[in-house]
Each structure stands twice: as C-alpha cells, then as structure tokens.
PDB file of C-alpha atoms in Angstrom:
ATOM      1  CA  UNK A   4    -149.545 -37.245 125.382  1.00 76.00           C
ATOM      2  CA  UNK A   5    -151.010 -34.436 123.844  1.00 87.00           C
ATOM      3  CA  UNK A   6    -153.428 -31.503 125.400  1.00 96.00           C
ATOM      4  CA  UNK A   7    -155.897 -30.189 123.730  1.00 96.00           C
ATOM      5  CA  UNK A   8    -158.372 -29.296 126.165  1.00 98.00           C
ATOM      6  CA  UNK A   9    -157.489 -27.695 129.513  1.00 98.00           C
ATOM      7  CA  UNK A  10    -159.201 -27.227 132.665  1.00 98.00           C
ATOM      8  CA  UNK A  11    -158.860 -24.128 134.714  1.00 98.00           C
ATOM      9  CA  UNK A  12    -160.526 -24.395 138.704  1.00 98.00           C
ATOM     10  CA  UNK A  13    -161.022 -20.622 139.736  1.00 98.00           C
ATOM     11  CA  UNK A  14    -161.220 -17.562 137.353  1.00 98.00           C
ATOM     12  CA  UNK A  15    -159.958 -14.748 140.117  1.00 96.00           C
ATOM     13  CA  UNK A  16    -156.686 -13.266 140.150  1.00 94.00           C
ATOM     14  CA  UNK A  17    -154.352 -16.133 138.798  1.00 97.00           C
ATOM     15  CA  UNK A  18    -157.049 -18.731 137.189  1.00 98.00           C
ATOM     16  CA  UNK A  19    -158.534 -15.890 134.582  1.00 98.00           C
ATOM     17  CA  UNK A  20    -154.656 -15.571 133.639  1.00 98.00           C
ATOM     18  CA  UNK A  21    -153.802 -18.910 133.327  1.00 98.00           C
ATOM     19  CA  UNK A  22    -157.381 -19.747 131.150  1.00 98.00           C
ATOM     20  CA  UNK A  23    -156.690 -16.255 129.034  1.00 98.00           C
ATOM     21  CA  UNK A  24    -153.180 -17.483 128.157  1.00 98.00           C
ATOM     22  CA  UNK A  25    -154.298 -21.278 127.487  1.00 98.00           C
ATOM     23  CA  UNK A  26    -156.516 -20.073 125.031  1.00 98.00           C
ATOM     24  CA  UNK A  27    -154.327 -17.746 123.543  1.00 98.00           C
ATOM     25  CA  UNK A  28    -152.196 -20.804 122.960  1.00 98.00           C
ATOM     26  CA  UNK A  29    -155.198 -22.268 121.024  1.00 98.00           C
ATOM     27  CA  UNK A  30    -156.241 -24.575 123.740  1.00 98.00           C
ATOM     28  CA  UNK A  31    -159.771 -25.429 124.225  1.00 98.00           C
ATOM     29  CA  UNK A  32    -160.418 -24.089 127.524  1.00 98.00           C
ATOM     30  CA  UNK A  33    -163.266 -25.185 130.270  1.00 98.00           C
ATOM     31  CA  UNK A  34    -162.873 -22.444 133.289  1.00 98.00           C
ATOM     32  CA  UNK A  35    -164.948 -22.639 136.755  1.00 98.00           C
ATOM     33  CA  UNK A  36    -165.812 -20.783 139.669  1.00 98.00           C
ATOM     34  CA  UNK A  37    -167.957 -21.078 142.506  1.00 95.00           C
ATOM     35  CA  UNK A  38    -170.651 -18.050 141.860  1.00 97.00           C
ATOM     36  CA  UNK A  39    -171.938 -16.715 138.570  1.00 98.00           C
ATOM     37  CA  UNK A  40    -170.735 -13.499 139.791  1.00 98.00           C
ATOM     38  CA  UNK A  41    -166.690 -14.895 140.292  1.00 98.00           C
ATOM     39  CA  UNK A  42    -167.079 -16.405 137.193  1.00 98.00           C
ATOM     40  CA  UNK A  43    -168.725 -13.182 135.073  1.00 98.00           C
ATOM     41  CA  UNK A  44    -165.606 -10.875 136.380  1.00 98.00           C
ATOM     42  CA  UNK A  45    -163.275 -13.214 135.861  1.00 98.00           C
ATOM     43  CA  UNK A  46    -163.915 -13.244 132.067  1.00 98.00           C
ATOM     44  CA  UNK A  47    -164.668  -9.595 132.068  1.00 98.00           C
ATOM     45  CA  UNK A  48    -161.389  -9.083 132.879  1.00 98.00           C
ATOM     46  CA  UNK A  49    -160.201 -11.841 129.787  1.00 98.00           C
ATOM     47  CA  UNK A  50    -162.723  -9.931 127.294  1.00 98.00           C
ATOM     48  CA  UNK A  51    -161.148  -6.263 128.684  1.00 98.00           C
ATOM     49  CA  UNK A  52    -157.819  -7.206 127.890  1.00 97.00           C
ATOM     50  CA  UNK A  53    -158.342  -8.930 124.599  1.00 98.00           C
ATOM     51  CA  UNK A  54    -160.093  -5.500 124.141  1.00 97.00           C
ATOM     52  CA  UNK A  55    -157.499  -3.548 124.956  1.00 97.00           C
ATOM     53  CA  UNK A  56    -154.848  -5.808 122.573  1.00 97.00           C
ATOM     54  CA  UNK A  57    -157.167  -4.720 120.051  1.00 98.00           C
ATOM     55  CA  UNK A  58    -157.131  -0.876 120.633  1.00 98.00           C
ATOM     56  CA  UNK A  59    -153.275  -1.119 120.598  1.00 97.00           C
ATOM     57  CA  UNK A  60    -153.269  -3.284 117.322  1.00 97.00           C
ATOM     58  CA  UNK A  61    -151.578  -6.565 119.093  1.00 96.00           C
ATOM     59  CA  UNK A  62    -154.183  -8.374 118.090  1.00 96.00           C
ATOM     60  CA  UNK A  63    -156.756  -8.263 115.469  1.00 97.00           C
ATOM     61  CA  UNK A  64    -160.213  -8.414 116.590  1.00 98.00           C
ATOM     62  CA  UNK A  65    -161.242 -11.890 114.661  1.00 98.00           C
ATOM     63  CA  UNK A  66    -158.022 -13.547 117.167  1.00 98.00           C
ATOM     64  CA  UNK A  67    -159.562 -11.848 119.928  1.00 98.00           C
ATOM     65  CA  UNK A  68    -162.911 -13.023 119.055  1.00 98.00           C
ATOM     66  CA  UNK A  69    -160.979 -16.465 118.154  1.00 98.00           C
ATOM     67  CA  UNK A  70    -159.297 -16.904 121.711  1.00 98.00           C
ATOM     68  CA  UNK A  71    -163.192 -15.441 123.242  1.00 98.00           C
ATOM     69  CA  UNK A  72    -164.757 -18.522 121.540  1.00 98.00           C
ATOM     70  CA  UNK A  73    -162.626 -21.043 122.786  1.00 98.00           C
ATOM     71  CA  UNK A  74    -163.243 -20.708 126.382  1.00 98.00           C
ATOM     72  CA  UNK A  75    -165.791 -22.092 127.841  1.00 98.00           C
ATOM     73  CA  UNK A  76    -167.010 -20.329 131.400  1.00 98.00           C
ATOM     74  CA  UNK A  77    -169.348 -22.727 133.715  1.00 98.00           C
ATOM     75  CA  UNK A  78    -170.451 -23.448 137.304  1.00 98.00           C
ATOM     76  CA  UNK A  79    -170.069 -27.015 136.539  1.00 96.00           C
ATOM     77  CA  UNK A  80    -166.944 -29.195 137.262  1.00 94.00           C
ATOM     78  CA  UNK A  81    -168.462 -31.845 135.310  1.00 96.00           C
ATOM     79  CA  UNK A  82    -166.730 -30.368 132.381  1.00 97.00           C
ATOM     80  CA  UNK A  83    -163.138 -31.162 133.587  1.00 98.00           C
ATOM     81  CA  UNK A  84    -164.608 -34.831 131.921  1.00 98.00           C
ATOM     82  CA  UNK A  85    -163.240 -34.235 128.802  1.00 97.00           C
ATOM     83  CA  UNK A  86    -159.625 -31.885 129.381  1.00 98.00           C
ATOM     84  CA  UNK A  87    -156.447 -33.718 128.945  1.00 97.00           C
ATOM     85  CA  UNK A  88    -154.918 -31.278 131.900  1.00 98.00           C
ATOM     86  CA  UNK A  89    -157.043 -29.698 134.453  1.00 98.00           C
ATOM     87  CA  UNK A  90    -154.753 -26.840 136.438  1.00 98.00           C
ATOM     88  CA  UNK A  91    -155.984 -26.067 140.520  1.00 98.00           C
ATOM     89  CA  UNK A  92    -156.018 -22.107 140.782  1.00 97.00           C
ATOM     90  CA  UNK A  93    -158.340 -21.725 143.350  1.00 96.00           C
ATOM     91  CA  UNK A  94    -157.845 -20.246 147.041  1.00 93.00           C
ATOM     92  CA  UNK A  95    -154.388 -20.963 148.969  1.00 94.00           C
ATOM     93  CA  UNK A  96    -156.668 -23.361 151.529  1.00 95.00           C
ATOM     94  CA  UNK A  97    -155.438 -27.264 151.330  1.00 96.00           C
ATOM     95  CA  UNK A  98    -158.702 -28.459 152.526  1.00 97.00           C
ATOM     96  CA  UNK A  99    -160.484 -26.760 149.574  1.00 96.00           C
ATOM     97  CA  UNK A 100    -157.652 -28.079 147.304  1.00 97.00           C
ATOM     98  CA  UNK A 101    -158.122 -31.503 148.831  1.00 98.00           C
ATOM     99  CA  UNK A 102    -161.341 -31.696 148.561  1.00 97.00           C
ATOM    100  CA  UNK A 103    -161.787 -30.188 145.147  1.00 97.00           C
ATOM    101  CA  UNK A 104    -159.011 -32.935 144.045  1.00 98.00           C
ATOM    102  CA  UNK A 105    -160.986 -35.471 145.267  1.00 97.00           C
ATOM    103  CA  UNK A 106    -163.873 -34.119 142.814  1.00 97.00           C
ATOM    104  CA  UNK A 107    -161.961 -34.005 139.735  1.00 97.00           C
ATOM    105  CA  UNK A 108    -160.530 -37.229 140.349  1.00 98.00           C
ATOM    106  CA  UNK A 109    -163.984 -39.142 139.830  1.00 97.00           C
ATOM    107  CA  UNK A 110    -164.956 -36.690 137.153  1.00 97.00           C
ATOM    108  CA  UNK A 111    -161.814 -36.415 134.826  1.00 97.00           C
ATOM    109  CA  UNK A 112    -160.511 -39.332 132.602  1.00 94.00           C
ATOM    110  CA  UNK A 113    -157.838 -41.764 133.397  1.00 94.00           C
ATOM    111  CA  UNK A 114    -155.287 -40.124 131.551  1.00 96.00           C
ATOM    112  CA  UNK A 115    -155.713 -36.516 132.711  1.00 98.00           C
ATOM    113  CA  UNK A 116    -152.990 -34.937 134.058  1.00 98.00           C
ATOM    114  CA  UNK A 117    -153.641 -32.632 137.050  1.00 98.00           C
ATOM    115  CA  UNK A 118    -151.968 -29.675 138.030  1.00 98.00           C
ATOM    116  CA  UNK A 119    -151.821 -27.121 141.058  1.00 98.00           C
ATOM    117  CA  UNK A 120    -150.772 -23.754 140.329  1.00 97.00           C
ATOM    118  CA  UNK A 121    -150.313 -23.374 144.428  1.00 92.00           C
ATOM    119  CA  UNK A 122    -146.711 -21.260 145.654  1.00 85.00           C
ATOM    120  CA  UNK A 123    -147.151 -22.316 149.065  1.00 90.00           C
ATOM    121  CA  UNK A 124    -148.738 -25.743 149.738  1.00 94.00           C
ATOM    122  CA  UNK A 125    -147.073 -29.115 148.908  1.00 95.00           C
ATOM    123  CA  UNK A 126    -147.872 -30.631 145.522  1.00 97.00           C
ATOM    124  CA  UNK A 127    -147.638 -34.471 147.187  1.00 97.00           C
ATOM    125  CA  UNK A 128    -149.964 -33.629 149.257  1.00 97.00           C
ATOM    126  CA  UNK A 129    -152.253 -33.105 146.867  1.00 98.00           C
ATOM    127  CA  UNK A 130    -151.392 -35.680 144.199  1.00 98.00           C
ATOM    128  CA  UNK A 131    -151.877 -37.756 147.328  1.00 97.00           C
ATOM    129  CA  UNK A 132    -155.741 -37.360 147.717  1.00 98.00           C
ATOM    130  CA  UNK A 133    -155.932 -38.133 144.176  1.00 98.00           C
ATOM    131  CA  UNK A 134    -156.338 -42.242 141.789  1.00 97.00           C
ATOM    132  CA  UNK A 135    -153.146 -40.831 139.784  1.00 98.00           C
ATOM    133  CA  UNK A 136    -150.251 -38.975 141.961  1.00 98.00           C
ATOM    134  CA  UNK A 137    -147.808 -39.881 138.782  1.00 98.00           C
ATOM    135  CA  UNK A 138    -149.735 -37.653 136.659  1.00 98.00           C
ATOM    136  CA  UNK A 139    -149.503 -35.165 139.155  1.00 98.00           C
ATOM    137  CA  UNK A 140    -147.160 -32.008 139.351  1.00 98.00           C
ATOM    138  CA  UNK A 141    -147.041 -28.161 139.881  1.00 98.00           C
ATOM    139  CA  UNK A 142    -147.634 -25.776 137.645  1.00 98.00           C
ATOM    140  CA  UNK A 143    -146.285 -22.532 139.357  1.00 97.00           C
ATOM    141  CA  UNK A 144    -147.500 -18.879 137.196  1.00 98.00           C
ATOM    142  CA  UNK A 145    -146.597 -15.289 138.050  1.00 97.00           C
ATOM    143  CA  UNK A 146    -148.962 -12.983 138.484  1.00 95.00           C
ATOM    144  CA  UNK A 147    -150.173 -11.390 136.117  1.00 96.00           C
ATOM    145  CA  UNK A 148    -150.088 -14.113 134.047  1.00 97.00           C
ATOM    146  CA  UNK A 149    -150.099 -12.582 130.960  1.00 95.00           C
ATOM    147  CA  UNK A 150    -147.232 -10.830 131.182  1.00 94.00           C
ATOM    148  CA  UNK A 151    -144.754 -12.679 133.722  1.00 97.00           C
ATOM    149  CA  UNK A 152    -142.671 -15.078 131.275  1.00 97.00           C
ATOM    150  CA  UNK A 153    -141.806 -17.592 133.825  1.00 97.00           C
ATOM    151  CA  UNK A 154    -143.399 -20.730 134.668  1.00 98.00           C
ATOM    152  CA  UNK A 155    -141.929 -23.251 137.092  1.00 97.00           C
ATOM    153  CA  UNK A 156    -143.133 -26.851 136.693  1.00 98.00           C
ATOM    154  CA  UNK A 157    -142.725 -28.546 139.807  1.00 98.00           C
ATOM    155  CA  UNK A 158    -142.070 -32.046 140.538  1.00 97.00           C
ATOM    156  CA  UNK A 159    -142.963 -34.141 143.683  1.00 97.00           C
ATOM    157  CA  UNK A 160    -141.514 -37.309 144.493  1.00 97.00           C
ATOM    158  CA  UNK A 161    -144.933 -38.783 142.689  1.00 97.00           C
ATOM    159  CA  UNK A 162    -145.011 -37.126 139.560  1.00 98.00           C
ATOM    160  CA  UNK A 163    -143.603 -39.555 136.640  1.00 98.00           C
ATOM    161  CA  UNK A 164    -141.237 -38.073 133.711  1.00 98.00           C
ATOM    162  CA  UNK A 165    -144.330 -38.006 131.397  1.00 98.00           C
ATOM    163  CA  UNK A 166    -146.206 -35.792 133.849  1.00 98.00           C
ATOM    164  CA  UNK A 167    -142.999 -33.058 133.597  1.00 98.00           C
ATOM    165  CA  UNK A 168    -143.106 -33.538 130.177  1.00 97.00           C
ATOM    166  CA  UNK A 169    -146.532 -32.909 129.529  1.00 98.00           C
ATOM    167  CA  UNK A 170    -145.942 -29.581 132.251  1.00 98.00           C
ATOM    168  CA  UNK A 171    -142.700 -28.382 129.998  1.00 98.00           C
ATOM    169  CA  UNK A 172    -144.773 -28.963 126.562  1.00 97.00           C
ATOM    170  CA  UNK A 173    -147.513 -27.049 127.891  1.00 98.00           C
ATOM    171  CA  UNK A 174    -145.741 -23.955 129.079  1.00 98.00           C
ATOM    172  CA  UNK A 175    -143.386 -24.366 125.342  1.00 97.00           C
ATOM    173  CA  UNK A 176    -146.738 -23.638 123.981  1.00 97.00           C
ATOM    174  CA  UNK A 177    -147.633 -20.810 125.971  1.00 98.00           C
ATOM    175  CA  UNK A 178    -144.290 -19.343 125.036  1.00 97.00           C
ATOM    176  CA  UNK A 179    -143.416 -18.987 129.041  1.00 98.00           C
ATOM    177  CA  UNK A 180    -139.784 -19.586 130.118  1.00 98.00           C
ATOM    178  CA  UNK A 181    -139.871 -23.130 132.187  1.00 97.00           C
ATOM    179  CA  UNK A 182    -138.237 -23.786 134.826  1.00 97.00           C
ATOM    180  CA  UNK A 183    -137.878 -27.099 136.562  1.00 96.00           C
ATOM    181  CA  UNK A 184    -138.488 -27.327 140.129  1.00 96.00           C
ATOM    182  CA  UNK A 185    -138.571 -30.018 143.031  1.00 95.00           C
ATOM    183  CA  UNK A 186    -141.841 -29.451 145.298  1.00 93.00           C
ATOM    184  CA  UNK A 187    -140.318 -28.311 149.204  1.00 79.00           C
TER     185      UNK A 187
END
C-alpha cells in the first residue's frame, strides 16, 4: 500500500519533527495536539526552521512555503479519517497511548496503518487495544528528527510483513537509515 497522507498525534519535541520531515517528504500531513497553544509552538518551531533553511540557501523559499502548505495543524483527531499511516508521538504514558489508540481506531479507515514512535513502552501492547494489531508496528525517531538519520521500525509479534513494509517504504522516503527491530 501506498501513503499519501500521514497522521502525526502530538506536535512537541518529537511529533513537530516527525510531521516537519513527513512533509518534507511531500506527504500530506494532518498534525494534533491537545491545546491551541501546544499546537501553535509546535509549528512555530516547523516554520523557524524552514526559515532558517532559507537564510542558509538549503532551501528555496517557494519549497519552504511548499512543505508549510502541506501540513495541516488541528485540535481535531477526526482528521486521522483520511491518512493512510497515523504515527503516536505523544507523552511516554501507556494509558494516554491506550486510550488515544482506542480513538483512532474508530476514527481512521480500515486500511490505516498505525504507528507508535514510543522508545520505552511495548508496541503489542498497544496494537493490542486496537481492530488491526497486524497493521501495527513501531516507528522509533531520534531526536531531533530532522537531523538524526536513523529510524528503527519495530516489529511486534502482531505486526504482518506488509505493516514493516509500509514502515521501511516510509522512512526510504524520508531518506532516514532503517533499521529493523523486534519490539522487547
């Protein structure tokens, strides 16, 4: 399966990262946090660093303008409905992860694939709580984001070959060196 449209839960310290990067990609990008004011730094810090690439002449300012447009900041996780993957970057709490799983389950489509970006937490136990712990796995970032090239992609004893594959495709595109892990 293609993605074309991913879902980012949490804009703070590793979710702004991972939506800045999706969209640099040229992913379609739905990010969301619990408080306008979470959400308005989080992107601040996206639209300072595109900025910034611009100052230095990385990046011209129509790509910067470009990667800007395609992300879409909201309060709402109604608009997971529509992303192919939705990635879990919210606080290191399992009953917030849990319950936010349980959520996005109702809301996102049948063939969504869900990720947790978590370093510390078991991924089965969250592809557990969920209609679809096949298309389950961990997608593990380094912080920052933007800069740290690797990406493991973590598999629990749920998560089906196509739900790796989608996790290795994804971080090809965002030009991260993938690693494949088993979730402990």
């Amino acid at each position: 399966m293609e993605i074309k449209k991913v879902g980012v839960a949490g804009c703070g310290l590793m979710g702004h990262g991972i939506t800045q990067v999706s969209a640099e990609a040229g992913y379609e990008v739905v990010v969301t946090e619990l408080t306008q004011e979470k959400l308005d730094k989080g992107i601040g810090k996206i639209e300072k660093q595109l900025g910034r690439a611009v100052e230095k002449g990385k990046l011209e300012q129509a790509d910067a303008d470009a990667i800007r447009g395609r992300i879409n900041a909201t309060l709402h996780p109604h608009e997971f409905a529509d992303c192919n993957l939705v990635i879990e970057a919210i606080t290191e709490d399992l009953t917030m992860k849990l319950d936010f799983w349980k959520q996005v389950d109702e809301i996102a489509e049948g063939d969504a694939f869900f990720a947790t970006n978590t370093s510390s937490l078991p991924v089965v136990d969250q592809a557990a709580v969920t209609g679809r712990p096949e298309r389950f796995l961990g997608l593990h970032f380094f912080n920052p984001v933007q800069r740290m090239p690797l990406l493991e992609v973590i598999q629990s004893v749920t998560t089906s070959p196509e739900a790796m594959e989608v996790g290795l495709d994804y971080g090809a595109r965002l030009k991260k060196t993938t690693v494949e892990t088993k979730d402990k």
